């Protein structure tokens, strides 16, 4: 972001978003007796992703800010794709983002109430059982400018619909043979009013209600009513539901016996570049083993981001910055990475890790000598203190911190050149040894004893500083470097290609034989660190003592733009 954009963001942060402004207006008008109640309504058919985090932040955030309550409601109306594994992961992810729900509800808890409401509509002549196939029904729908055609079953006797509806639920009717439709208006300009399907038959057992029900309500018939049953005041969702809102209101008007109404308000989705977010596609990646699981650190899922080392603080910052509007667009993944980097920068310890090691030998340093060097844990936070780091004659350094024939502006190790070893001495490179293939196997230098902290030339300045790890004190580690999962900004927009063909073959690079400082011996899964000069890393869940595994959360700087124009 440039300064102007950043100022705009700051300005925006201070002012209310349009949803907050609406809630304040409602409160000022005394609507709903000053009550604020929201809900987050995930369907338990997959893991939550960063898009859901945006919905979570507004649903829970509004309740928090205005002294209300936000409930969690599992929108479990389709047993085909739903599972308790997903329910559990959703609970965990919401807590991780720092929110606590009031109650946990399930749409399936309302199956009886919804059923009774459907019966009421049939009795009032506002719903009928249609025996046509899905294709026939679709064909009769018409277009926004051409009215639809009435189903031949539209005017069947109420008694007949009541009887068939019972059969839809008893198991006598095979899937796909009958549906219940609301009888509204086949010529309505809003297509959702053209006798929408409100119940269908599914014979697969439900993860909570088992085989009690065979007739299941459709989303449009369950969502608004569930809001109503629970007493939701502000029902927030993404823009694609805007066209459903009149139907949402229509059903509630049929149901309500007082002035109370939940009100639906829509905001823009979060769409992230270089990834896919549809649960169907994410499931495909998992099932086809194109990623290692829902928690693969390259996935846009919250469980994947957590494993990768993304922080709730970073995610909140990102969501604050992109804000809530009425216009859909793409959000740049580097803005998310920037927000995560900013958060980690404030909070995590600096350590030394060498990804691609080569040995540096200080030929004038006594063999068998060990010194303790003082290292600042986090220059951004003095309270994090300092630690001792071991220094010896043999050090691991980054292979690309040495060059035998270096260009003029190369300020790292090259014969004749001096560099500062971070927290230690200035050393002067004297040469290297190579194997038969010409690969550098050892680099040589001489140290200047006067340049350590506390010595007369401690503050002598040289152009380059490099990091290092003492060879006898180092630990072996595997480091996993992640990059964008897809090669194009919007994989879903490439209509002629399957999204799987657009995956980045270099999205995971595993480096083994890396060397890290002894301090990391005790590091636990999810612990985050800055590997100085390289980036932010965290400990993977597959890490174990003696076999450390680190994930690169984000590089220190955004190198993507530079590489790719
Ligand atoms: P599906 O593909 O199964 O419909 P979904 O992503 O819509 O999945 P839900 O579980 O139905 O998932 O979503 C729960 C809530 O999260 C909804 O209110 C939805 O509007 C919101 N949501 C889903 N995706 C995004 C997104 N990308 N940005 C913001 N909110 C989202
Ligand atoms: Mg959905």
Coordinates of C-alpha atoms in Angstrom, one line a residue, residues 80-537:
X80 CA -25.6 -35.8 1.8
X81 CA -22.5 -33.7 2.4
X82 CA -22.5 -33.1 6.1
X83 CA -20.4 -34.6 8.9
X84 CA -19.5 -34.2 12.6
X85 CA -15.8 -33.9 11.7
X86 CA -16.7 -30.6 10.1
X87 CA -18.8 -29.5 13.1
X88 CA -15.8 -30.0 15.4
X89 CA -13.4 -28.2 13.2
X90 CA -15.8 -25.2 12.9
X91 CA -16.0 -24.9 16.7
X92 CA -12.2 -25.0 17.0
X93 CA -11.6 -22.4 14.2
X94 CA -14.1 -19.9 15.7
X95 CA -12.5 -20.1 19.1
X96 CA -9.1 -19.7 17.5
X97 CA -10.2 -16.4 15.9
X98 CA -11.0 -15.4 19.5
X99 CA -14.8 -15.5 19.5
X100 CA -17.2 -17.2 21.9
X101 CA -20.8 -17.9 20.8
X102 CA -23.8 -17.6 23.0
X103 CA -25.5 -20.9 22.0
X104 CA -24.9 -23.6 19.5
X105 CA -28.0 -24.3 17.4
X106 CA -28.7 -26.7 14.6
X107 CA -31.2 -26.0 11.8
X108 CA -32.1 -29.7 12.2
X109 CA -33.4 -28.8 15.7
X110 CA -36.2 -26.9 13.8
X111 CA -37.2 -29.8 11.4
X112 CA -40.5 -30.3 13.3
X113 CA -41.3 -26.6 13.4
X114 CA -40.4 -26.2 9.7
X115 CA -42.5 -29.3 8.9
X116 CA -45.5 -27.8 10.8
X117 CA -45.0 -24.5 9.0
X118 CA -45.0 -26.4 5.6
X119 CA -48.2 -28.1 6.6
X120 CA -49.7 -24.7 7.4
X121 CA -48.8 -23.4 4.0
X122 CA -50.3 -26.5 2.3
X123 CA -53.5 -26.1 4.2
X124 CA -53.7 -22.4 3.3
X125 CA -53.3 -23.3 -0.4
X126 CA -49.8 -21.8 -0.5
X127 CA -47.8 -25.0 -1.2
X128 CA -48.3 -28.1 -3.2
X129 CA -46.6 -31.4 -3.9
X130 CA -45.2 -31.5 -7.5
X131 CA -44.4 -34.9 -9.1
X132 CA -42.5 -33.5 -12.0
X133 CA -38.8 -34.1 -12.5
X134 CA -36.2 -31.5 -11.6
X135 CA -35.6 -31.0 -15.3
X136 CA -39.3 -30.4 -16.1
X137 CA -39.5 -27.9 -13.2
X138 CA -36.4 -26.1 -14.5
X139 CA -37.8 -25.9 -18.0
X140 CA -41.0 -24.3 -16.8
X141 CA -39.2 -21.6 -14.8
X142 CA -39.1 -19.2 -17.7
X143 CA -36.5 -16.4 -17.8
X144 CA -36.5 -13.0 -16.0
X145 CA -38.4 -11.5 -19.0
X146 CA -40.6 -14.6 -19.9
X147 CA -43.1 -15.8 -17.3
X148 CA -42.9 -19.4 -16.2
X149 CA -45.5 -22.1 -16.8
X150 CA -47.7 -23.6 -14.2
X151 CA -47.1 -27.1 -13.1
X152 CA -49.9 -29.5 -13.9
X153 CA -49.9 -30.3 -10.1
X154 CA -50.2 -26.7 -9.0
X155 CA -53.9 -26.8 -8.3
X156 CA -54.2 -30.3 -6.9
X157 CA -56.5 -30.7 -3.9
X158 CA -55.0 -29.6 -0.6
X159 CA -55.8 -33.1 0.9
X160 CA -53.8 -34.8 -1.8
X161 CA -50.7 -32.6 -1.2
X162 CA -51.0 -33.3 2.6
X163 CA -51.1 -37.0 2.0
X164 CA -48.2 -37.0 -0.5
X165 CA -46.1 -34.7 1.8
X166 CA -46.5 -37.3 4.5
X167 CA -45.3 -40.0 2.1
X168 CA -42.3 -37.9 1.0
X169 CA -41.2 -38.2 4.7
X170 CA -42.2 -41.8 5.4
X171 CA -39.7 -43.3 2.9
X172 CA -42.4 -44.4 0.4
X173 CA -41.3 -41.9 -2.2
X174 CA -38.0 -42.4 -3.9
X175 CA -35.5 -39.4 -4.1
X176 CA -36.2 -37.1 -6.9
X177 CA -39.8 -38.2 -7.5
X178 CA -41.6 -35.5 -5.6
X179 CA -41.0 -32.0 -4.1
X180 CA -43.0 -29.6 -2.1
X181 CA -43.2 -26.2 -3.8
X182 CA -44.5 -22.9 -2.4
X183 CA -47.3 -21.5 -4.6
X184 CA -46.4 -17.9 -5.1
X185 CA -46.2 -16.4 -8.6
X186 CA -44.8 -18.1 -11.8
X187 CA -44.7 -14.6 -13.4
X188 CA -42.8 -12.8 -10.7
X189 CA -39.8 -10.8 -11.9
X190 CA -37.7 -12.2 -9.1
X191 CA -37.2 -15.8 -10.2
X192 CA -37.0 -17.0 -6.6
X193 CA -40.7 -16.4 -6.3
X194 CA -41.6 -18.7 -9.2
X195 CA -43.0 -21.5 -7.0
X196 CA -39.7 -22.3 -5.2
X197 CA -39.0 -25.8 -4.1
X198 CA -39.1 -25.9 -0.3
X199 CA -38.8 -29.6 0.5
X200 CA -37.1 -32.6 -1.2
X201 CA -36.6 -36.2 -0.4
X202 CA -33.2 -37.6 0.8
X203 CA -32.8 -41.1 2.0
X204 CA -29.3 -40.8 3.4
X205 CA -29.3 -40.7 7.2
X206 CA -28.7 -37.3 8.9
X207 CA -25.7 -37.0 11.2
X208 CA -27.9 -35.7 14.0
X209 CA -31.5 -36.8 13.3
X210 CA -30.6 -40.2 11.8
X211 CA -33.5 -41.7 9.8
X212 CA -36.3 -39.6 11.4
X213 CA -36.7 -37.4 8.4
X214 CA -36.8 -38.2 4.7
X215 CA -38.1 -34.9 3.6
X216 CA -35.6 -32.1 4.0
X217 CA -36.2 -28.3 3.8
X218 CA -34.3 -26.3 1.2
X219 CA -31.9 -23.5 2.3
X220 CA -34.5 -20.7 1.5
X221 CA -37.1 -22.4 3.6
X222 CA -34.9 -23.1 6.5
X223 CA -32.6 -20.1 6.9
X224 CA -35.0 -17.1 7.5
X225 CA -37.3 -19.2 9.6
X226 CA -34.4 -20.4 11.8
X227 CA -33.4 -16.7 12.2
X228 CA -37.0 -16.0 13.2
X229 CA -37.2 -19.0 15.7
X230 CA -34.1 -17.9 17.4
X231 CA -34.9 -14.2 17.6
X232 CA -32.1 -13.0 15.3
X233 CA -32.3 -9.2 14.7
X234 CA -29.6 -8.8 12.1
X235 CA -29.0 -11.6 9.7
X236 CA -25.7 -10.8 7.9
X237 CA -24.7 -12.7 4.8
X238 CA -22.9 -12.4 1.5
X239 CA -24.2 -10.5 -1.6
X240 CA -25.3 -13.5 -3.5
X241 CA -28.2 -13.8 -1.1
X242 CA -29.5 -10.4 -1.9
X243 CA -31.9 -11.7 -4.5
X244 CA -33.2 -14.3 -2.0
X245 CA -34.1 -11.6 0.5
X246 CA -37.6 -10.9 -0.8
X247 CA -38.4 -14.6 -0.4
X248 CA -36.8 -14.6 3.0
X249 CA -39.2 -11.8 4.0
X250 CA -42.1 -13.5 2.4
X251 CA -41.8 -16.7 4.4
X252 CA -41.4 -14.8 7.6
X253 CA -44.5 -12.8 6.8
X254 CA -46.4 -16.1 6.5
X255 CA -45.0 -17.2 9.8
X256 CA -44.9 -14.2 12.0
X257 CA -47.6 -13.4 14.6
X258 CA -46.0 -10.2 15.9
X259 CA -44.1 -7.2 14.6
X260 CA -40.7 -8.8 15.2
X261 CA -38.8 -9.5 12.0
X262 CA -35.2 -10.6 11.5
X263 CA -33.6 -8.5 8.8
X264 CA -31.1 -9.7 6.3
X265 CA -28.3 -7.5 5.2
X266 CA -25.7 -8.5 2.6
X267 CA -22.0 -7.6 2.3
X268 CA -19.3 -8.4 -0.2
X269 CA -17.6 -11.8 -0.1
X270 CA -13.9 -12.1 0.5
X271 CA -12.2 -13.5 -2.7
X272 CA -8.5 -14.1 -2.4
X273 CA -6.1 -14.1 -5.3
X274 CA -4.1 -17.2 -6.2
X275 CA -6.5 -19.6 -4.5
X276 CA -9.9 -21.2 -4.7
X277 CA -12.5 -21.0 -2.0
X278 CA -15.5 -23.0 -3.0
X279 CA -15.8 -25.8 -0.6
X280 CA -16.5 -28.2 -3.4
X281 CA -13.1 -27.4 -5.0
X282 CA -11.3 -27.5 -1.7
X283 CA -12.8 -30.9 -1.0
X284 CA -11.7 -32.1 -4.4
X285 CA -8.1 -31.0 -3.6
X286 CA -8.2 -33.0 -0.4
X287 CA -9.9 -36.1 -1.8
X288 CA -7.6 -36.2 -4.9
X289 CA -4.6 -35.8 -2.6
X290 CA -3.5 -32.7 -4.5
X291 CA -2.8 -31.2 -1.0
X292 CA -2.0 -33.1 2.2
X293 CA -5.3 -32.5 3.8
X294 CA -7.7 -29.7 4.9
X295 CA -4.9 -28.4 7.1
X296 CA -2.3 -28.3 4.3
X297 CA -0.4 -25.0 5.0
X298 CA -1.1 -23.9 1.4
X299 CA -4.9 -24.2 1.8
X300 CA -7.0 -21.0 2.4
X301 CA -8.7 -22.9 5.3
X302 CA -8.3 -21.6 8.8
X303 CA -6.9 -24.9 9.9
X304 CA -4.3 -24.7 7.1
X305 CA -3.5 -21.1 7.9
X306 CA -3.1 -21.9 11.5
X307 CA -0.7 -24.7 10.7
X308 CA 1.2 -22.4 8.4
X309 CA 1.7 -19.9 11.2
X310 CA -0.8 -17.3 10.2
X311 CA -2.1 -15.6 13.4
X312 CA -5.6 -14.5 14.4
X313 CA -4.2 -11.0 14.9
X314 CA -2.9 -10.9 11.3
X315 CA -6.2 -12.2 10.0
X316 CA -8.2 -9.6 12.0
X317 CA -5.9 -6.9 10.6
X318 CA -6.4 -8.0 7.1
X319 CA -10.2 -8.2 7.4
X320 CA -10.3 -4.7 9.0
X321 CA -8.3 -3.4 6.1
X322 CA -10.4 -4.8 3.3
X323 CA -13.6 -3.8 5.1
X324 CA -17.3 -4.4 4.3
X325 CA -18.9 -3.0 1.2
X326 CA -21.7 -3.7 -1.3
X327 CA -19.4 -4.5 -4.2
X328 CA -17.7 -7.8 -4.9
X329 CA -14.0 -7.8 -5.9
X330 CA -10.8 -9.6 -5.5
X331 CA -8.6 -9.3 -2.4
X332 CA -4.8 -9.5 -2.9
X333 CA -3.3 -12.4 -1.0
X334 CA -0.1 -10.3 -0.4
X335 CA -2.2 -7.9 1.7
X336 CA -3.1 -10.8 4.0
X337 CA 0.6 -11.9 4.1
X338 CA 1.5 -8.3 4.9
X339 CA -0.9 -8.2 7.8
X340 CA 0.4 -11.5 9.2
X341 CA 4.0 -10.3 8.8
X342 CA 3.1 -7.1 10.7
X343 CA 1.6 -9.0 13.5
X344 CA 4.4 -11.5 13.8
X345 CA 7.0 -8.8 13.6
X346 CA 5.7 -7.3 16.9
X347 CA 5.4 -10.6 18.7
X348 CA 7.9 -13.3 17.8
X349 CA 11.5 -14.1 18.7
X350 CA 14.4 -13.7 16.3
X351 CA 16.5 -16.8 15.9
X352 CA 19.1 -18.1 13.5
X353 CA 18.2 -20.7 10.9
X354 CA 20.3 -21.6 7.9
X355 CA 18.3 -23.0 5.1
X356 CA 21.0 -24.0 2.6
X357 CA 24.1 -24.3 4.8
X358 CA 27.8 -24.2 4.0
X359 CA 30.5 -24.3 6.6
X360 CA 32.5 -21.2 7.5
X361 CA 35.8 -21.8 9.3
X362 CA 37.4 -19.0 11.2
X363 CA 41.0 -20.0 10.8
X364 CA 42.5 -17.7 13.4
X365 CA 39.8 -18.6 16.1
X366 CA 41.1 -21.0 18.7
X367 CA 39.9 -24.6 18.3
X368 CA 37.7 -25.8 21.2
X369 CA 36.9 -22.3 22.2
X370 CA 33.2 -21.4 22.9
X371 CA 31.9 -18.0 23.6
X372 CA 28.4 -16.9 24.6
X373 CA 27.1 -14.1 22.5
X374 CA 24.2 -12.0 23.7
X375 CA 21.3 -11.8 21.2
X376 CA 18.3 -9.6 21.5
X377 CA 15.1 -11.7 21.3
X378 CA 12.9 -9.1 19.6
X379 CA 14.1 -5.5 18.8
X380 CA 10.4 -4.5 18.6
X381 CA 9.7 -5.6 22.1
X382 CA 12.3 -5.0 24.8
X383 CA 10.3 -7.0 27.4
X384 CA 11.2 -10.2 25.5
X385 CA 14.7 -9.9 26.7
X386 CA 17.9 -11.4 25.5
X387 CA 19.5 -14.9 25.2
X388 CA 22.9 -16.4 24.9
X389 CA 24.0 -17.9 21.6
X390 CA 27.0 -20.1 21.3
X391 CA 29.9 -19.0 19.0
X392 CA 32.7 -21.3 17.8
X393 CA 35.4 -21.6 15.2
X394 CA 33.0 -23.5 12.8
X395 CA 29.8 -21.9 11.8
X396 CA 27.0 -22.7 9.3
X397 CA 26.2 -19.8 7.0
X398 CA 23.8 -19.5 4.1
X399 CA 25.4 -20.8 0.9
X400 CA 24.4 -17.7 -1.0
X401 CA 26.1 -15.5 1.6
X402 CA 29.4 -16.4 -0.1
X403 CA 30.5 -15.8 -3.6
X404 CA 33.9 -16.5 -5.0
X405 CA 33.7 -14.1 -7.9
X406 CA 31.3 -11.5 -6.7
X407 CA 29.9 -8.4 -8.5
X408 CA 30.8 -5.0 -7.1
X409 CA 27.8 -4.5 -5.0
X410 CA 27.9 -7.8 -3.3
X411 CA 28.4 -7.0 0.4
X412 CA 28.5 -10.4 1.8
X413 CA 31.4 -12.9 2.0
X414 CA 33.8 -12.8 -0.9
X415 CA 37.6 -13.1 -0.7
X416 CA 39.1 -9.9 0.7
X417 CA 35.7 -8.6 2.0
X418 CA 34.6 -8.0 5.6
X419 CA 31.1 -8.7 7.0
X420 CA 29.6 -8.6 10.5
X421 CA 28.5 -11.9 11.9
X422 CA 25.2 -11.0 13.6
X423 CA 25.7 -10.4 17.4
X424 CA 29.4 -11.4 17.0
X425 CA 32.6 -10.4 15.2
X426 CA 33.6 -8.8 12.0
X427 CA 35.3 -11.4 9.8
X428 CA 37.3 -11.1 6.6
X429 CA 36.9 -13.7 4.0
X430 CA 40.1 -15.4 2.9
X431 CA 38.9 -18.0 0.4
X432 CA 37.2 -21.4 0.1
X433 CA 37.6 -25.0 -0.7
X434 CA 35.8 -26.8 -3.5
X435 CA 35.0 -30.4 -4.5
X436 CA 35.8 -31.9 -7.9
X437 CA 32.6 -30.5 -9.4
X438 CA 33.5 -27.0 -8.3
X439 CA 31.0 -26.8 -5.4
X440 CA 32.1 -24.8 -2.5
X441 CA 32.5 -27.1 0.5
X442 CA 34.0 -24.7 3.1
X443 CA 34.5 -21.0 3.3
X444 CA 37.4 -19.5 5.2
X445 CA 37.7 -16.2 7.1
X446 CA 39.7 -14.6 9.9
X447 CA 37.9 -12.8 12.7
X448 CA 38.8 -9.5 14.3
X449 CA 38.8 -10.0 18.1
X450 CA 38.4 -6.2 18.6
X451 CA 35.0 -6.1 17.0
X452 CA 32.8 -8.0 19.5
X453 CA 30.3 -6.1 21.6
X454 CA 32.2 -4.5 24.5
X455 CA 35.5 -4.4 22.6
X456 CA 37.1 -1.2 21.3
X457 CA 36.0 -1.7 17.7
X458 CA 32.6 -3.1 18.5
X459 CA 30.9 -0.3 16.6
X460 CA 33.1 -0.4 13.5
X461 CA 30.8 -0.6 10.6
X462 CA 30.9 -2.8 7.5
X463 CA 28.4 -3.0 4.7
X464 CA 27.0 -6.5 5.3
X465 CA 25.7 -8.5 8.2
X466 CA 25.0 -12.2 7.9
X467 CA 23.5 -14.8 10.2
X468 CA 25.1 -18.0 11.4
X469 CA 24.7 -21.0 13.6
X470 CA 27.6 -22.7 15.6
X471 CA 28.3 -26.1 14.0
X472 CA 28.6 -28.1 17.2
X473 CA 25.6 -26.4 18.7
X474 CA 23.3 -26.6 15.7
X475 CA 20.2 -28.8 15.2
X476 CA 19.2 -30.4 12.0
X477 CA 15.8 -29.3 10.6
X478 CA 13.6 -29.7 7.6
X479 CA 12.1 -26.5 6.3
X480 CA 9.0 -26.3 4.1
X481 CA 8.8 -23.3 1.8
X482 CA 5.4 -22.5 0.6
X483 CA 4.2 -20.4 -2.3
X484 CA 0.9 -19.6 -4.0
X485 CA -1.2 -22.8 -4.6
X486 CA -2.2 -21.5 -8.0
X487 CA -0.3 -19.9 -10.8
X488 CA -3.0 -17.4 -11.8
X489 CA -4.8 -14.7 -9.8
X490 CA -8.3 -16.1 -10.2
X491 CA -8.3 -19.8 -11.0
X492 CA -12.1 -19.9 -11.2
X493 CA -12.2 -17.3 -13.9
X494 CA -10.3 -19.5 -16.4
X495 CA -13.3 -21.1 -17.9
X496 CA -11.6 -23.2 -20.5
X497 CA -9.2 -24.9 -18.0
X498 CA -9.9 -27.1 -15.1
X499 CA -8.7 -25.4 -11.9
X500 CA -6.5 -28.3 -11.0
X501 CA -4.4 -27.7 -14.2
X502 CA -3.6 -24.2 -12.8
X503 CA -1.9 -25.4 -9.7
X504 CA 1.6 -24.1 -9.0
X505 CA 4.0 -27.1 -9.2
X506 CA 6.4 -25.2 -6.9
X507 CA 4.0 -24.3 -4.2
X508 CA 5.9 -26.6 -1.8
X509 CA 9.6 -26.9 -1.7
X510 CA 11.1 -29.1 1.0
X511 CA 14.6 -28.3 2.2
X512 CA 16.2 -30.9 4.4
X513 CA 19.6 -30.6 6.1
X514 CA 18.9 -27.1 7.3
X515 CA 20.6 -25.9 10.5
X516 CA 19.0 -24.0 13.3
X517 CA 20.2 -22.7 16.6
X518 CA 20.1 -24.8 19.8
X519 CA 17.4 -22.7 21.3
X520 CA 14.8 -24.3 19.0
X521 CA 15.3 -27.7 20.6
X522 CA 12.3 -27.3 22.8
X523 CA 10.1 -25.6 20.3
X524 CA 6.5 -26.9 20.2
X525 CA 4.2 -27.2 17.2
X526 CA 2.6 -23.9 16.3
X527 CA 5.4 -21.8 18.0
X528 CA 6.4 -19.0 15.6
X529 CA 9.8 -17.4 15.1
X530 CA 11.6 -15.0 12.8
X531 CA 14.5 -16.7 11.1
X532 CA 16.6 -13.6 10.8
X533 CA 17.0 -12.2 7.3
X534 CA 14.8 -15.0 5.9
X535 CA 11.2 -14.9 7.1
X536 CA 8.7 -16.1 9.6
X537 CA 8.6 -19.8 10.4

